[in-house]
Amino acid sequence: MSAIEGDDVARLWFVGANPWLNEDTAVTAIREGRFRQVRDAVQALMDDSFGG
């Protein structure tokens, strides 16, 4: 992600509310074992596919 969006965006993505993760943070989702959902959220960001 940082290669495409930059280091700052990648860092913020992990700790910010995420619409693809039901407004949870990526850190929370990872801690809860929701790896597939986190992977999909990363892909959505890289694809710019959130329609919000």
Steps between C-alpha positions, in 0.01 A plus 500: 500500500774748586657453156176617338354745753809608698623425850283758676179375340592140581564585866176695533306223326593255777372721782210686337135396476450304182169472313604161359547373857168628639680814625745291706872560465719256312690441824178390672399278210844335495489448876160332456634271227300658217789462257293440189293811567819705554646365176185601315511847655862547391409389149205740492726790597757409237226458238330820616175305504315632805178656382418632846 
